[in-house]
Tab-separated table of C-alpha atoms in Angstrom:
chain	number	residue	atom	x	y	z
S	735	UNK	CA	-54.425	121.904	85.515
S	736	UNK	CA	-53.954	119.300	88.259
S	737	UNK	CA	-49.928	119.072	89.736
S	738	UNK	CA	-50.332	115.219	88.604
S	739	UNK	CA	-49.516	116.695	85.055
S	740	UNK	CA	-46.622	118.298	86.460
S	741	UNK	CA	-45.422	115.776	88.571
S	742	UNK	CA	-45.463	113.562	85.702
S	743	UNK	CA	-43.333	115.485	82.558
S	744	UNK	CA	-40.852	114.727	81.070
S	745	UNK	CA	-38.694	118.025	82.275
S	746	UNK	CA	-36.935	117.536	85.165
S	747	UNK	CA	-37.211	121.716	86.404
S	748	UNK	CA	-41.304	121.062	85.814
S	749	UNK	CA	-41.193	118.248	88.213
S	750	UNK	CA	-39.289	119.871	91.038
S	751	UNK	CA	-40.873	122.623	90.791
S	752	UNK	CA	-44.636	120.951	90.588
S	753	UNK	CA	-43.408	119.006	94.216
S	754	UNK	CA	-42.279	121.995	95.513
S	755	UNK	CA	-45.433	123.621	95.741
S	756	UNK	CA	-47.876	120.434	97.086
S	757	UNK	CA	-49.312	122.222	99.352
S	758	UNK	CA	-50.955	119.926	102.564
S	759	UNK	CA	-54.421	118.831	101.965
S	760	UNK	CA	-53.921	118.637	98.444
S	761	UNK	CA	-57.247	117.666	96.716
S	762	UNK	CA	-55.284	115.202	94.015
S	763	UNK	CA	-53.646	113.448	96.817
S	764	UNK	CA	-54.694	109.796	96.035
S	765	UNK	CA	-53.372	110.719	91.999
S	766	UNK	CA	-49.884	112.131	93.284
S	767	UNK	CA	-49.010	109.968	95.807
S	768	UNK	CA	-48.185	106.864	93.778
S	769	UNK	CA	-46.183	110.041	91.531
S	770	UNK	CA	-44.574	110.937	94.710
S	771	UNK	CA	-43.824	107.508	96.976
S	772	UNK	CA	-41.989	105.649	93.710
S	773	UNK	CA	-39.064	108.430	93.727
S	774	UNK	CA	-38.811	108.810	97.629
S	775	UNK	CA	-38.116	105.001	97.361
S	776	UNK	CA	-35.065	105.125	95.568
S	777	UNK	CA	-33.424	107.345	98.370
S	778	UNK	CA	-32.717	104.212	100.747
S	779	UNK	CA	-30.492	103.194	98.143
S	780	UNK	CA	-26.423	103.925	99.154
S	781	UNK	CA	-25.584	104.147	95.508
S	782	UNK	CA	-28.167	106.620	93.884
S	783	UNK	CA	-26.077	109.214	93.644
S	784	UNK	CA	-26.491	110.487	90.507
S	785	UNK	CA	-30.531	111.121	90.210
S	786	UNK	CA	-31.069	112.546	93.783
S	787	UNK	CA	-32.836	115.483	92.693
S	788	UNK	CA	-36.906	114.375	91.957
S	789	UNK	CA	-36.503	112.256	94.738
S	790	UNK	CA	-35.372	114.320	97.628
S	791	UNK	CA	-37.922	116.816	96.646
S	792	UNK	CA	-40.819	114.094	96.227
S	793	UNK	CA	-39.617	113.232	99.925
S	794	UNK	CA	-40.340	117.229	101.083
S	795	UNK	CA	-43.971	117.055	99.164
S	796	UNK	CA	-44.578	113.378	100.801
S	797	UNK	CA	-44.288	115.390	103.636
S	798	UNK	CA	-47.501	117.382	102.960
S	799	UNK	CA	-49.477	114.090	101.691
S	800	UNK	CA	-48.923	111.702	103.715
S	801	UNK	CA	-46.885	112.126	106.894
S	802	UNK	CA	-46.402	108.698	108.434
S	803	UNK	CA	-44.937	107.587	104.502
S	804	UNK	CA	-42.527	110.544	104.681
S	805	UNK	CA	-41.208	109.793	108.203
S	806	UNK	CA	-40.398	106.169	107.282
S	807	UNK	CA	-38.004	107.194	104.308
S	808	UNK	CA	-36.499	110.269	106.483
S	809	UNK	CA	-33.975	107.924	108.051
S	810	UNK	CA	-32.581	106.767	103.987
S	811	UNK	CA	-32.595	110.276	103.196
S	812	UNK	CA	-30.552	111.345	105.980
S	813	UNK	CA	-28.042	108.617	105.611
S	814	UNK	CA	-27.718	109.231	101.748
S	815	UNK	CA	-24.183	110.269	100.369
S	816	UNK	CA	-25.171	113.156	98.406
S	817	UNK	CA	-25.290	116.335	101.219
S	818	UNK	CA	-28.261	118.008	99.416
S	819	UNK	CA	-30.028	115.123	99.671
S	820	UNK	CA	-29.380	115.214	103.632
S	821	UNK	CA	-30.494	118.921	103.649
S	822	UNK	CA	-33.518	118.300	102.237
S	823	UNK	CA	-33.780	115.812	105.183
S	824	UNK	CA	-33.152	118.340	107.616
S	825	UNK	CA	-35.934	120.151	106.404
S	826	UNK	CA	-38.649	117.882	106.190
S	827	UNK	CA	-37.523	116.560	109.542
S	828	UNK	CA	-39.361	120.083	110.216
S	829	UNK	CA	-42.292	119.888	107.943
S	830	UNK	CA	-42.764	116.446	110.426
S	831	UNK	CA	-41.865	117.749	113.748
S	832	UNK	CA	-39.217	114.724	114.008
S	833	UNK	CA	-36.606	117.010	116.088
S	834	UNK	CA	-34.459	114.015	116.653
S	835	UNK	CA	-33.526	113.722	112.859
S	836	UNK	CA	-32.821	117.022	112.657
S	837	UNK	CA	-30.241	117.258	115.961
S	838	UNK	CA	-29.029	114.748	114.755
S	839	UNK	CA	-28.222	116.065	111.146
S	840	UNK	CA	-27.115	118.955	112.646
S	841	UNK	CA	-23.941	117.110	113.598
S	842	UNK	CA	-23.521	116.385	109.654
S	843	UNK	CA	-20.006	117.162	108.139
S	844	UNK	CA	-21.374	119.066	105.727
S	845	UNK	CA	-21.982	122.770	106.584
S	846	UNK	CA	-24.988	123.246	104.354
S	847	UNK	CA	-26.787	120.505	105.917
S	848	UNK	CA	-25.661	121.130	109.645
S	849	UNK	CA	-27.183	124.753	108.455
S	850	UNK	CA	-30.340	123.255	107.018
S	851	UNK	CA	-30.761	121.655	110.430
S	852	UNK	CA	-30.176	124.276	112.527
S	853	UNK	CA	-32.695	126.588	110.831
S	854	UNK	CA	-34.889	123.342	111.188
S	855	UNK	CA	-34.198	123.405	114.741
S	856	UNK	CA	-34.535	127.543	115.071
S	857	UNK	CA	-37.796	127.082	113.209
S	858	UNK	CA	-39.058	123.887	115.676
S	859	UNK	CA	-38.284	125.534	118.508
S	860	UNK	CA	-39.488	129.078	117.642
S	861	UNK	CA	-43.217	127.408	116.542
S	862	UNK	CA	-42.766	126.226	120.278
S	863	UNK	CA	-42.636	129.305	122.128
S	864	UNK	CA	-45.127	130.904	124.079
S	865	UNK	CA	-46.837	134.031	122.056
S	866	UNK	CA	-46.260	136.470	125.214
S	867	UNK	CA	-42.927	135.336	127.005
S	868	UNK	CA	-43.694	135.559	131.062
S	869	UNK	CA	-42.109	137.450	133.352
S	870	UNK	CA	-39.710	136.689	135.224
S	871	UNK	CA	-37.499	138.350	138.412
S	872	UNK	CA	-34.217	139.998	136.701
S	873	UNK	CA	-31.052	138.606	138.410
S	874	UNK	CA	-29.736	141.075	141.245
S	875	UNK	CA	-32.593	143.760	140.952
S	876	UNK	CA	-35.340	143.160	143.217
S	877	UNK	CA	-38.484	144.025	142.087
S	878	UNK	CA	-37.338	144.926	138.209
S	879	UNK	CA	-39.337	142.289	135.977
S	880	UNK	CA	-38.481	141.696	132.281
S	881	UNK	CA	-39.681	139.839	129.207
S	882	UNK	CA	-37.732	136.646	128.818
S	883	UNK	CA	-38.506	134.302	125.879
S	884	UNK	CA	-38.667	130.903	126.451
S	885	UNK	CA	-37.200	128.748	123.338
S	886	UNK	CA	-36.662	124.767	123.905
């Protein structure tokens, strides 16, 4: 059955679960997206602090369907009051390749979302480095050549 069914019942554990596996170029993409955008919207809200769980994993599959519509609500979700909320952030900031959201959440002063962003950031950065490191001189041995990977 299509994830719009999903997306759409009534249990809560059906619907996360439903977003969390949108996978990018999903074929029912113009059915889930209106599904998908209406929670993500309730995240710039400072005071939705009770139902933050649909929408900060609609964010993460808005990620997969429609990338510019995801990056416009990271900056809500990153300034929302409930930490998971900011987590989930972190790692869509990833799923978008927007590294400044995620240094930035990795200053957080919650742990579990400064650790969300740093495996966001490990992750970035290790998509980013060269399959076969070069070579390069070893310090103070001439002529002694080693593999040195290159993450940044």
């Amino acid at each position: 059955a299509p994830l719009i069914y999903y997306i759409r019942d009534p249990e809560p554990t059906v619907v996360l679960h439903a977003l969390d596996v949108v996978p990018d170029g999903c074929s029912d993409k113009d059915a889930l997206l209106p599904s998908v955008v209406l929670p993500v919207r309730s995240l710039a809200r400072k005071d939705a602090t009770g139902d933050w769980h649909v929408p900060a994993h609609a964010l993460a599959a808005l990620a997969h369907l429609n990338p510019a519509a995801a990056k416009s609500s990271l900056a809500g979700a990153s300034a929302h009051p409930v930490w998971q909320v900011r987590a989930m952030a972190a790692t869509t900031a990833g799923v978008l390749g927007e590294v400044d959201a995620a240094v930035a959440l990795a200053n957080d002063k919650t742990p579990n979302v400064r650790t969300a962003a740093l495996d966001t950031l490990a992750g970035t950065c290790l998509d980013r480095r060269p399959a076969h490191p070069p070579c390069v001189q070893s310090p103070g041995t001439p002529g002694r050549r080693s593999a040195v990977p290159i993450v940044g």
